Amino acid sequence: MNICGYYPESINEGEGLRAVLFFSGCRHRCPGCFNPKTWNFNYGEVFTPERRREIITEIADNPLLDGLTLAGGDPFFSAEGAADFIHELRAELPGFPVWIYTGYTYEELTASPGSPEWNLLALCQVVIDGRFVEELKDTTLPYRGSSNQRIIDIPASLARDKVILWEPALSFKGHKSR
């Protein structure tokens, strides 16, 4: 499994100040994708145990972070490895919020309970779902590129067995008190 980027701090991929980890590999191949190089599963660097540890330490040492965002490529094409990384992170930072981007829809990801994709989804708090559609591109939308994409509250959606859209928080706190 490869990663094709890591930002220790970003305000573009989710609410608040977030670390962002980009997984290599995507088979959706959305026309108009802003970074088609990430479709290649061999692009970037091998996500070694040492690199994982380095990123977790960096996240844990930054008390200003509000969470982690997994993007890509598409992390769901590396679902087991991405889930393992979240487990490692949460061993050090229990309850640390994770957002995740995907070209899959929520319905596709929840169609097979117990699958690696379903298990990864269940570890996260928010998913931005759906393929990028160039004809629906809208740069005024927060955290997404086209109007078909949704920002979904995963725990609420799983609990109610229907899609519940995410609502922004009123303030950001960072993880220092977690």
Short mmCIF file of N, CA and C in Angstrom, two decimals:
data_model
loop_
_atom_site.label_atom_id
_atom_site.label_comp_id
_atom_site.label_asym_id
_atom_site.label_seq_id
_atom_site.Cartn_x
_atom_site.Cartn_y
_atom_site.Cartn_z
N MET A 1 0.85 -1.18 0.00
CA MET A 1 0.00 0.00 0.00
C MET A 1 0.89 1.24 0.00
N ASN A 2 0.52 2.20 -0.83
CA ASN A 2 1.28 3.44 -0.94
C ASN A 2 0.43 4.62 -0.50
N ILE A 3 1.13 5.66 -0.05
CA ILE A 3 0.48 6.96 0.17
C ILE A 3 1.12 7.93 -0.80
N CYS A 4 0.35 8.91 -1.22
CA CYS A 4 0.86 9.87 -2.20
C CYS A 4 0.92 11.28 -1.65
N GLY A 5 0.76 11.40 -0.34
CA GLY A 5 0.90 12.71 0.27
C GLY A 5 0.44 12.71 1.71
N TYR A 6 0.97 13.66 2.45
CA TYR A 6 0.57 13.89 3.84
C TYR A 6 0.71 15.37 4.13
N TYR A 7 -0.36 15.99 4.60
CA TYR A 7 -0.32 17.38 5.05
C TYR A 7 -0.49 17.35 6.57
N PRO A 8 0.46 17.87 7.33
CA PRO A 8 0.31 17.88 8.78
C PRO A 8 -0.80 18.82 9.25
N GLU A 9 -1.13 19.82 8.44
CA GLU A 9 -2.21 20.76 8.79
C GLU A 9 -2.90 21.25 7.52
N SER A 10 -4.23 21.22 7.54
CA SER A 10 -5.01 21.72 6.41
C SER A 10 -6.37 22.18 6.91
N ILE A 11 -6.93 23.17 6.24
CA ILE A 11 -8.29 23.61 6.56
C ILE A 11 -9.25 23.34 5.41
N ASN A 12 -8.78 22.61 4.39
CA ASN A 12 -9.58 22.39 3.18
C ASN A 12 -10.31 21.06 3.14
N GLU A 13 -9.87 20.06 3.88
CA GLU A 13 -10.43 18.71 3.78
C GLU A 13 -11.22 18.32 5.01
N GLY A 14 -12.05 19.23 5.48
CA GLY A 14 -12.89 18.93 6.63
C GLY A 14 -12.89 20.07 7.63
N GLU A 15 -13.75 19.93 8.60
CA GLU A 15 -13.96 20.98 9.59
C GLU A 15 -12.74 21.15 10.50
N GLY A 16 -12.35 22.39 10.70
CA GLY A 16 -11.26 22.69 11.61
C GLY A 16 -9.90 22.45 10.99
N LEU A 17 -8.91 22.37 11.85
CA LEU A 17 -7.55 22.11 11.41
C LEU A 17 -7.33 20.60 11.43
N ARG A 18 -6.97 20.04 10.29
CA ARG A 18 -6.89 18.59 10.16
C ARG A 18 -5.57 18.16 9.53
N ALA A 19 -5.08 17.02 9.97
CA ALA A 19 -4.02 16.33 9.24
C ALA A 19 -4.70 15.60 8.10
N VAL A 20 -4.02 15.49 6.96
CA VAL A 20 -4.63 14.84 5.80
C VAL A 20 -3.64 13.84 5.22
N LEU A 21 -4.11 12.60 5.06
CA LEU A 21 -3.31 11.52 4.50
C LEU A 21 -3.95 11.06 3.20
N PHE A 22 -3.15 11.08 2.13
CA PHE A 22 -3.64 10.72 0.80
C PHE A 22 -3.16 9.32 0.43
N PHE A 23 -4.10 8.42 0.18
CA PHE A 23 -3.79 7.05 -0.23
C PHE A 23 -3.69 6.98 -1.74
N SER A 24 -2.73 6.21 -2.23
CA SER A 24 -2.56 6.01 -3.67
C SER A 24 -3.56 4.96 -4.15
N GLY A 25 -4.05 5.16 -5.36
CA GLY A 25 -4.91 4.18 -6.00
C GLY A 25 -6.36 4.57 -6.05
N CYS A 26 -6.90 4.54 -7.27
CA CYS A 26 -8.33 4.80 -7.46
C CYS A 26 -8.74 4.23 -8.81
N ARG A 27 -9.82 3.49 -8.81
CA ARG A 27 -10.33 2.93 -10.06
C ARG A 27 -11.56 3.69 -10.58
N HIS A 28 -11.99 4.71 -9.86
CA HIS A 28 -13.16 5.48 -10.32
C HIS A 28 -12.85 6.28 -11.58
N ARG A 29 -11.64 6.84 -11.63
CA ARG A 29 -11.17 7.59 -12.79
C ARG A 29 -12.17 8.66 -13.25
N CYS A 30 -12.59 9.50 -12.31
CA CYS A 30 -13.58 10.54 -12.60
C CYS A 30 -13.01 11.55 -13.60
N PRO A 31 -13.73 11.80 -14.71
CA PRO A 31 -13.30 12.86 -15.63
C PRO A 31 -13.24 14.19 -14.87
N GLY A 32 -12.14 14.92 -15.05
CA GLY A 32 -11.98 16.20 -14.37
C GLY A 32 -11.33 16.08 -13.00
N CYS A 33 -10.93 14.88 -12.61
CA CYS A 33 -10.26 14.67 -11.32
C CYS A 33 -9.12 15.66 -11.19
N PHE A 34 -8.98 16.29 -10.02
CA PHE A 34 -7.94 17.30 -9.85
C PHE A 34 -6.53 16.70 -9.76
N ASN A 35 -6.43 15.37 -9.53
CA ASN A 35 -5.10 14.78 -9.40
C ASN A 35 -5.08 13.34 -9.92
N PRO A 36 -5.16 13.14 -11.23
CA PRO A 36 -5.20 11.78 -11.78
C PRO A 36 -3.95 10.95 -11.51
N LYS A 37 -2.82 11.58 -11.13
CA LYS A 37 -1.63 10.80 -10.78
C LYS A 37 -1.92 9.86 -9.60
N THR A 38 -2.86 10.23 -8.75
CA THR A 38 -3.16 9.43 -7.56
C THR A 38 -3.93 8.16 -7.89
N TRP A 39 -4.36 7.98 -9.13
CA TRP A 39 -5.07 6.76 -9.52
C TRP A 39 -4.13 5.55 -9.47
N ASN A 40 -2.86 5.79 -9.68
CA ASN A 40 -1.86 4.73 -9.73
C ASN A 40 -1.58 4.21 -8.32
N PHE A 41 -1.77 2.92 -8.10
CA PHE A 41 -1.57 2.33 -6.77
C PHE A 41 -0.10 2.32 -6.36
N ASN A 42 0.83 2.49 -7.31
CA ASN A 42 2.26 2.53 -6.99
C ASN A 42 2.81 3.94 -6.88
N TYR A 43 1.97 4.93 -7.04
CA TYR A 43 2.40 6.33 -6.97
C TYR A 43 2.74 6.68 -5.51
N GLY A 44 3.72 7.53 -5.33
CA GLY A 44 4.06 7.99 -3.99
C GLY A 44 5.06 7.08 -3.29
N GLU A 45 4.88 6.93 -1.98
CA GLU A 45 5.82 6.16 -1.16
C GLU A 45 5.11 4.99 -0.50
N VAL A 46 5.86 3.93 -0.27
CA VAL A 46 5.31 2.78 0.45
C VAL A 46 4.99 3.23 1.88
N PHE A 47 3.82 2.85 2.36
CA PHE A 47 3.37 3.25 3.69
C PHE A 47 3.91 2.25 4.71
N THR A 48 5.17 2.43 5.04
CA THR A 48 5.88 1.51 5.93
C THR A 48 5.44 1.68 7.38
N PRO A 49 5.68 0.70 8.23
CA PRO A 49 5.38 0.87 9.66
C PRO A 49 6.09 2.08 10.26
N GLU A 50 7.30 2.37 9.79
CA GLU A 50 8.03 3.53 10.30
C GLU A 50 7.35 4.83 9.90
N ARG A 51 6.87 4.90 8.67
CA ARG A 51 6.18 6.12 8.21
C ARG A 51 4.86 6.28 8.94
N ARG A 52 4.16 5.18 9.17
CA ARG A 52 2.89 5.24 9.91
C ARG A 52 3.15 5.81 11.31
N ARG A 53 4.17 5.28 11.98
CA ARG A 53 4.52 5.72 13.33
C ARG A 53 4.88 7.20 13.34
N GLU A 54 5.64 7.63 12.34
CA GLU A 54 6.06 9.03 12.22
C GLU A 54 4.84 9.95 12.12
N ILE A 55 3.87 9.57 11.28
CA ILE A 55 2.67 10.39 11.10
C ILE A 55 1.83 10.40 12.38
N ILE A 56 1.66 9.27 13.01
CA ILE A 56 0.88 9.21 14.26
C ILE A 56 1.53 10.08 15.33
N THR A 57 2.85 10.02 15.45
CA THR A 57 3.55 10.85 16.43
C THR A 57 3.35 12.32 16.13
N GLU A 58 3.44 12.69 14.86
CA GLU A 58 3.26 14.09 14.47
C GLU A 58 1.84 14.56 14.81
N ILE A 59 0.85 13.72 14.55
CA ILE A 59 -0.54 14.07 14.87
C ILE A 59 -0.71 14.20 16.39
N ALA A 60 -0.19 13.25 17.13
CA ALA A 60 -0.33 13.27 18.59
C ALA A 60 0.37 14.47 19.21
N ASP A 61 1.44 14.94 18.59
CA ASP A 61 2.20 16.07 19.11
C ASP A 61 1.62 17.43 18.73
N ASN A 62 0.55 17.45 17.94
CA ASN A 62 -0.06 18.72 17.53
C ASN A 62 -1.39 18.91 18.24
N PRO A 63 -1.42 19.66 19.33
CA PRO A 63 -2.66 19.83 20.10
C PRO A 63 -3.72 20.69 19.40
N LEU A 64 -3.37 21.31 18.29
CA LEU A 64 -4.31 22.17 17.58
C LEU A 64 -5.21 21.42 16.60
N LEU A 65 -4.86 20.17 16.30
CA LEU A 65 -5.62 19.41 15.31
C LEU A 65 -7.02 19.05 15.81
N ASP A 66 -7.98 19.18 14.90
CA ASP A 66 -9.36 18.77 15.17
C ASP A 66 -9.66 17.39 14.64
N GLY A 67 -8.74 16.79 13.89
CA GLY A 67 -8.98 15.46 13.36
C GLY A 67 -8.05 15.13 12.21
N LEU A 68 -8.30 13.97 11.64
CA LEU A 68 -7.56 13.45 10.50
C LEU A 68 -8.53 13.23 9.36
N THR A 69 -8.10 13.53 8.14
CA THR A 69 -8.89 13.23 6.95
C THR A 69 -8.10 12.27 6.07
N LEU A 70 -8.77 11.22 5.61
CA LEU A 70 -8.19 10.26 4.66
C LEU A 70 -8.76 10.58 3.29
N ALA A 71 -7.88 10.77 2.32
CA ALA A 71 -8.30 11.11 0.96
C ALA A 71 -7.46 10.28 -0.01
N GLY A 72 -7.45 10.68 -1.25
CA GLY A 72 -6.69 9.87 -2.20
C GLY A 72 -6.50 10.56 -3.51
N GLY A 73 -6.39 9.66 -4.50
CA GLY A 73 -6.88 8.35 -4.73
C GLY A 73 -8.23 8.14 -4.04
N ASP A 74 -8.42 6.95 -3.55
CA ASP A 74 -9.60 6.61 -2.75
C ASP A 74 -9.18 5.62 -1.69
N PRO A 75 -9.26 6.01 -0.41
CA PRO A 75 -8.83 5.12 0.67
C PRO A 75 -9.57 3.78 0.70
N PHE A 76 -10.76 3.72 0.15
CA PHE A 76 -11.53 2.48 0.20
C PHE A 76 -10.96 1.39 -0.71
N PHE A 77 -10.06 1.76 -1.64
CA PHE A 77 -9.37 0.75 -2.43
C PHE A 77 -8.23 0.12 -1.63
N SER A 78 -7.93 0.69 -0.48
CA SER A 78 -6.95 0.15 0.48
C SER A 78 -7.61 0.04 1.85
N ALA A 79 -8.84 -0.45 1.87
CA ALA A 79 -9.67 -0.41 3.07
C ALA A 79 -9.03 -1.07 4.28
N GLU A 80 -8.45 -2.24 4.11
CA GLU A 80 -7.87 -2.94 5.27
C GLU A 80 -6.68 -2.17 5.83
N GLY A 81 -5.80 -1.69 4.97
CA GLY A 81 -4.64 -0.93 5.43
C GLY A 81 -5.02 0.39 6.07
N ALA A 82 -6.02 1.07 5.48
CA ALA A 82 -6.49 2.34 6.06
C ALA A 82 -7.12 2.10 7.43
N ALA A 83 -7.89 1.02 7.57
CA ALA A 83 -8.50 0.68 8.87
C ALA A 83 -7.42 0.36 9.90
N ASP A 84 -6.40 -0.38 9.49
CA ASP A 84 -5.30 -0.68 10.40
C ASP A 84 -4.64 0.60 10.89
N PHE A 85 -4.46 1.57 9.99
CA PHE A 85 -3.85 2.84 10.38
C PHE A 85 -4.73 3.57 11.41
N ILE A 86 -6.03 3.58 11.19
CA ILE A 86 -6.93 4.24 12.16
C ILE A 86 -6.83 3.55 13.51
N HIS A 87 -6.81 2.22 13.53
CA HIS A 87 -6.66 1.50 14.80
C HIS A 87 -5.36 1.89 15.50
N GLU A 88 -4.27 1.98 14.76
CA GLU A 88 -2.99 2.39 15.34
C GLU A 88 -3.08 3.80 15.91
N LEU A 89 -3.68 4.70 15.16
CA LEU A 89 -3.84 6.08 15.61
C LEU A 89 -4.68 6.14 16.89
N ARG A 90 -5.78 5.41 16.90
CA ARG A 90 -6.69 5.45 18.05
C ARG A 90 -6.12 4.74 19.28
N ALA A 91 -5.13 3.87 19.10
CA ALA A 91 -4.46 3.28 20.26
C ALA A 91 -3.75 4.38 21.06
N GLU A 92 -3.30 5.40 20.36
CA GLU A 92 -2.63 6.52 21.01
C GLU A 92 -3.59 7.67 21.30
N LEU A 93 -4.56 7.87 20.42
CA LEU A 93 -5.52 8.97 20.55
C LEU A 93 -6.94 8.42 20.44
N PRO A 94 -7.45 7.81 21.50
CA PRO A 94 -8.81 7.23 21.44
C PRO A 94 -9.84 8.29 21.05
N GLY A 95 -10.73 7.91 20.17
CA GLY A 95 -11.81 8.81 19.76
C GLY A 95 -11.39 9.92 18.82
N PHE A 96 -10.16 9.91 18.33
CA PHE A 96 -9.70 10.97 17.43
C PHE A 96 -10.57 10.96 16.17
N PRO A 97 -11.20 12.10 15.83
CA PRO A 97 -12.14 12.14 14.69
C PRO A 97 -11.46 11.92 13.34
N VAL A 98 -12.10 11.11 12.52
CA VAL A 98 -11.58 10.82 11.18
C VAL A 98 -12.67 11.07 10.15
N TRP A 99 -12.33 11.87 9.16
CA TRP A 99 -13.17 12.07 7.98
C TRP A 99 -12.53 11.28 6.85
N ILE A 100 -13.36 10.91 5.86
CA ILE A 100 -12.83 10.13 4.75
C ILE A 100 -13.55 10.51 3.45
N TYR A 101 -12.78 10.61 2.38
CA TYR A 101 -13.31 10.90 1.04
C TYR A 101 -13.37 9.62 0.23
N THR A 102 -14.40 9.52 -0.62
CA THR A 102 -14.51 8.36 -1.50
C THR A 102 -15.36 8.69 -2.72
N GLY A 103 -15.08 7.98 -3.80
CA GLY A 103 -15.92 8.05 -4.99
C GLY A 103 -17.12 7.12 -4.89
N TYR A 104 -17.09 6.21 -3.93
CA TYR A 104 -18.25 5.35 -3.71
C TYR A 104 -19.37 6.14 -3.04
N THR A 105 -20.59 5.68 -3.17
CA THR A 105 -21.68 6.27 -2.40
C THR A 105 -21.79 5.55 -1.06
N TYR A 106 -22.41 6.20 -0.12
CA TYR A 106 -22.65 5.61 1.19
C TYR A 106 -23.39 4.28 1.03
N GLU A 107 -24.36 4.26 0.13
CA GLU A 107 -25.16 3.06 -0.09
C GLU A 107 -24.30 1.90 -0.61
N GLU A 108 -23.36 2.20 -1.48
CA GLU A 108 -22.45 1.15 -1.97
C GLU A 108 -21.58 0.61 -0.84
N LEU A 109 -21.11 1.50 0.02
CA LEU A 109 -20.21 1.09 1.10
C LEU A 109 -20.92 0.29 2.20
N THR A 110 -22.20 0.54 2.37
CA THR A 110 -22.95 -0.15 3.44
C THR A 110 -23.72 -1.36 2.93
N ALA A 111 -23.60 -1.68 1.66
CA ALA A 111 -24.35 -2.80 1.08
C ALA A 111 -23.89 -4.15 1.60
N SER A 112 -22.65 -4.25 2.07
CA SER A 112 -22.10 -5.53 2.54
C SER A 112 -21.53 -5.39 3.95
N PRO A 113 -22.40 -5.43 4.98
CA PRO A 113 -21.89 -5.33 6.36
C PRO A 113 -20.81 -6.37 6.62
N GLY A 114 -19.76 -5.93 7.30
CA GLY A 114 -18.64 -6.82 7.61
C GLY A 114 -17.55 -6.84 6.56
N SER A 115 -17.79 -6.22 5.39
CA SER A 115 -16.75 -6.15 4.36
C SER A 115 -15.66 -5.19 4.83
N PRO A 116 -14.47 -5.27 4.25
CA PRO A 116 -13.41 -4.31 4.62
C PRO A 116 -13.84 -2.86 4.43
N GLU A 117 -14.61 -2.60 3.37
CA GLU A 117 -15.08 -1.24 3.12
C GLU A 117 -16.06 -0.78 4.20
N TRP A 118 -16.99 -1.65 4.56
CA TRP A 118 -17.96 -1.31 5.61
C TRP A 118 -17.22 -1.08 6.93
N ASN A 119 -16.26 -1.93 7.24
CA ASN A 119 -15.51 -1.80 8.50
C ASN A 119 -14.73 -0.49 8.55
N LEU A 120 -14.12 -0.09 7.43
CA LEU A 120 -13.41 1.19 7.38
C LEU A 120 -14.39 2.34 7.58
N LEU A 121 -15.49 2.31 6.89
CA LEU A 121 -16.49 3.36 7.03
C LEU A 121 -16.92 3.51 8.49
N ALA A 122 -17.17 2.40 9.17
CA ALA A 122 -17.65 2.42 10.55
C ALA A 122 -16.63 3.00 11.53
N LEU A 123 -15.37 3.06 11.15
CA LEU A 123 -14.34 3.65 12.01
C LEU A 123 -14.29 5.17 11.92
N CYS A 124 -14.96 5.73 10.93
CA CYS A 124 -14.89 7.16 10.66
C CYS A 124 -16.15 7.88 11.15
N GLN A 125 -16.03 9.19 11.30
CA GLN A 125 -17.16 10.01 11.75
C GLN A 125 -17.91 10.66 10.59
N VAL A 126 -17.19 11.02 9.54
CA VAL A 126 -17.81 11.72 8.41
C VAL A 126 -17.24 11.15 7.11
N VAL A 127 -18.13 10.95 6.12
CA VAL A 127 -17.69 10.55 4.78
C VAL A 127 -18.21 11.58 3.78
N ILE A 128 -17.34 11.99 2.87
CA ILE A 128 -17.74 12.78 1.72
C ILE A 128 -17.81 11.77 0.58
N ASP A 129 -19.02 11.47 0.13
CA ASP A 129 -19.21 10.36 -0.80
C ASP A 129 -19.55 10.82 -2.20
N GLY A 130 -19.38 9.91 -3.14
CA GLY A 130 -19.79 10.13 -4.53
C GLY A 130 -18.64 10.55 -5.42
N ARG A 131 -18.73 10.10 -6.65
CA ARG A 131 -17.72 10.45 -7.64
C ARG A 131 -17.80 11.94 -7.97
N PHE A 132 -16.67 12.52 -8.30
CA PHE A 132 -16.65 13.89 -8.79
C PHE A 132 -17.30 13.90 -10.17
N VAL A 133 -18.25 14.80 -10.38
CA VAL A 133 -18.93 14.94 -11.67
C VAL A 133 -18.63 16.35 -12.19
N GLU A 134 -17.85 16.40 -13.24
CA GLU A 134 -17.38 17.68 -13.77
C GLU A 134 -18.53 18.64 -14.10
N GLU A 135 -19.63 18.11 -14.65
CA GLU A 135 -20.78 18.96 -15.00
C GLU A 135 -21.45 19.54 -13.76
N LEU A 136 -21.22 18.97 -12.59
CA LEU A 136 -21.81 19.44 -11.34
C LEU A 136 -20.79 20.15 -10.45
N LYS A 137 -19.63 20.49 -11.02
CA LYS A 137 -18.58 21.16 -10.26
C LYS A 137 -19.10 22.45 -9.66
N ASP A 138 -18.80 22.66 -8.38
CA ASP A 138 -19.27 23.85 -7.67
C ASP A 138 -18.23 24.21 -6.62
N THR A 139 -17.41 25.21 -6.92
CA THR A 139 -16.33 25.59 -6.01
C THR A 139 -16.83 26.35 -4.78
N THR A 140 -18.12 26.64 -4.69
CA THR A 140 -18.65 27.32 -3.51
C THR A 140 -19.05 26.34 -2.40
N LEU A 141 -19.09 25.05 -2.72
CA LEU A 141 -19.48 24.05 -1.72
C LEU A 141 -18.33 23.76 -0.76
N PRO A 142 -18.62 23.69 0.53
CA PRO A 142 -17.55 23.35 1.46
C PRO A 142 -17.15 21.87 1.34
N TYR A 143 -15.86 21.61 1.31
CA TYR A 143 -15.26 20.28 1.45
C TYR A 143 -15.55 19.30 0.32
N ARG A 144 -16.14 19.74 -0.77
CA ARG A 144 -16.42 18.82 -1.88
C ARG A 144 -16.37 19.58 -3.19
N GLY A 145 -16.24 18.82 -4.30
CA GLY A 145 -16.03 19.44 -5.59
C GLY A 145 -17.24 19.53 -6.48
N SER A 146 -18.23 18.62 -6.29
CA SER A 146 -19.41 18.67 -7.14
C SER A 146 -20.67 18.48 -6.29
N SER A 147 -21.77 19.01 -6.78
CA SER A 147 -22.99 19.09 -5.98
C SER A 147 -23.65 17.74 -5.70
N ASN A 148 -23.26 16.69 -6.39
CA ASN A 148 -23.81 15.36 -6.11
C ASN A 148 -23.18 14.74 -4.86
N GLN A 149 -22.03 15.23 -4.46
CA GLN A 149 -21.31 14.66 -3.31
C GLN A 149 -21.97 15.12 -2.02
N ARG A 150 -22.02 14.21 -1.05
CA ARG A 150 -22.68 14.51 0.22
C ARG A 150 -21.67 14.43 1.36
N ILE A 151 -21.94 15.19 2.41
CA ILE A 151 -21.15 15.12 3.64
C ILE A 151 -22.04 14.42 4.66
N ILE A 152 -21.68 13.19 5.01
CA ILE A 152 -22.57 12.32 5.78
C ILE A 152 -22.02 12.04 7.17
N ASP A 153 -22.88 12.15 8.16
CA ASP A 153 -22.57 11.80 9.55
C ASP A 153 -22.69 10.27 9.65
N ILE A 154 -21.56 9.59 9.73
CA ILE A 154 -21.56 8.13 9.68
C ILE A 154 -22.22 7.50 10.91
N PRO A 155 -21.83 7.86 12.16
CA PRO A 155 -22.46 7.21 13.31
C PRO A 155 -23.99 7.39 13.33
N ALA A 156 -24.47 8.58 13.01
CA ALA A 156 -25.91 8.82 12.99
C ALA A 156 -26.58 8.02 11.88
N SER A 157 -25.94 7.95 10.73
CA SER A 157 -26.51 7.22 9.60
C SER A 157 -26.59 5.73 9.88
N LEU A 158 -25.52 5.17 10.46
CA LEU A 158 -25.53 3.74 10.79
C LEU A 158 -26.58 3.44 11.86
N ALA A 159 -26.71 4.32 12.84
CA ALA A 159 -27.67 4.10 13.93
C ALA A 159 -29.11 4.15 13.43
N ARG A 160 -29.40 5.02 12.47
CA ARG A 160 -30.77 5.19 11.97
C ARG A 160 -31.04 4.42 10.69
N ASP A 161 -30.01 3.77 10.15
CA ASP A 161 -30.13 2.98 8.92
C ASP A 161 -30.65 3.82 7.75
N LYS A 162 -30.21 5.08 7.71
CA LYS A 162 -30.51 5.96 6.58
C LYS A 162 -29.48 7.09 6.60
N VAL A 163 -29.30 7.74 5.46
CA VAL A 163 -28.30 8.80 5.36
C VAL A 163 -28.74 10.01 6.18
N ILE A 164 -27.84 10.42 7.07
CA ILE A 164 -28.02 11.65 7.86
C ILE A 164 -26.86 12.57 7.48
N LEU A 165 -27.20 13.72 6.94
CA LEU A 165 -26.16 14.66 6.53
C LEU A 165 -25.49 15.28 7.76
N TRP A 166 -24.22 15.54 7.62
CA TRP A 166 -23.41 16.13 8.68
C TRP A 166 -23.79 17.59 8.88
N GLU A 167 -23.78 18.01 10.13
CA GLU A 167 -24.02 19.41 10.48
C GLU A 167 -22.73 19.97 11.09
N PRO A 168 -22.31 21.16 10.66
CA PRO A 168 -21.07 21.72 11.21
C PRO A 168 -21.17 21.99 12.72
N ALA A 169 -20.05 21.84 13.40
CA ALA A 169 -19.98 22.16 14.83
C ALA A 169 -19.91 23.68 14.98
N LEU A 170 -20.20 24.14 16.18
CA LEU A 170 -20.15 25.58 16.44
C LEU A 170 -18.75 26.07 16.75
N SER A 171 -17.89 25.18 17.25
CA SER A 171 -16.52 25.62 17.58
C SER A 171 -15.57 24.45 17.39
N PHE A 172 -14.30 24.81 17.32
CA PHE A 172 -13.24 23.83 17.17
C PHE A 172 -12.43 23.81 18.46
N LYS A 173 -12.03 22.63 18.90
CA LYS A 173 -11.36 22.53 20.17
C LYS A 173 -9.94 21.96 20.10
N GLY A 174 -9.57 21.27 19.05
CA GLY A 174 -8.28 20.58 19.03
C GLY A 174 -8.37 19.32 19.88
N HIS A 175 -7.36 18.47 19.84
CA HIS A 175 -7.44 17.18 20.52
C HIS A 175 -6.71 17.17 21.86
N LYS A 176 -6.21 18.29 22.33
CA LYS A 176 -5.41 18.28 23.56
C LYS A 176 -6.17 17.74 24.76
N SER A 177 -7.50 17.88 24.78
CA SER A 177 -8.27 17.39 25.94
C SER A 177 -8.80 15.98 25.76
N ARG A 178 -8.57 15.37 24.59
CA ARG A 178 -9.12 14.04 24.32
C ARG A 178 -8.35 12.98 25.02
#
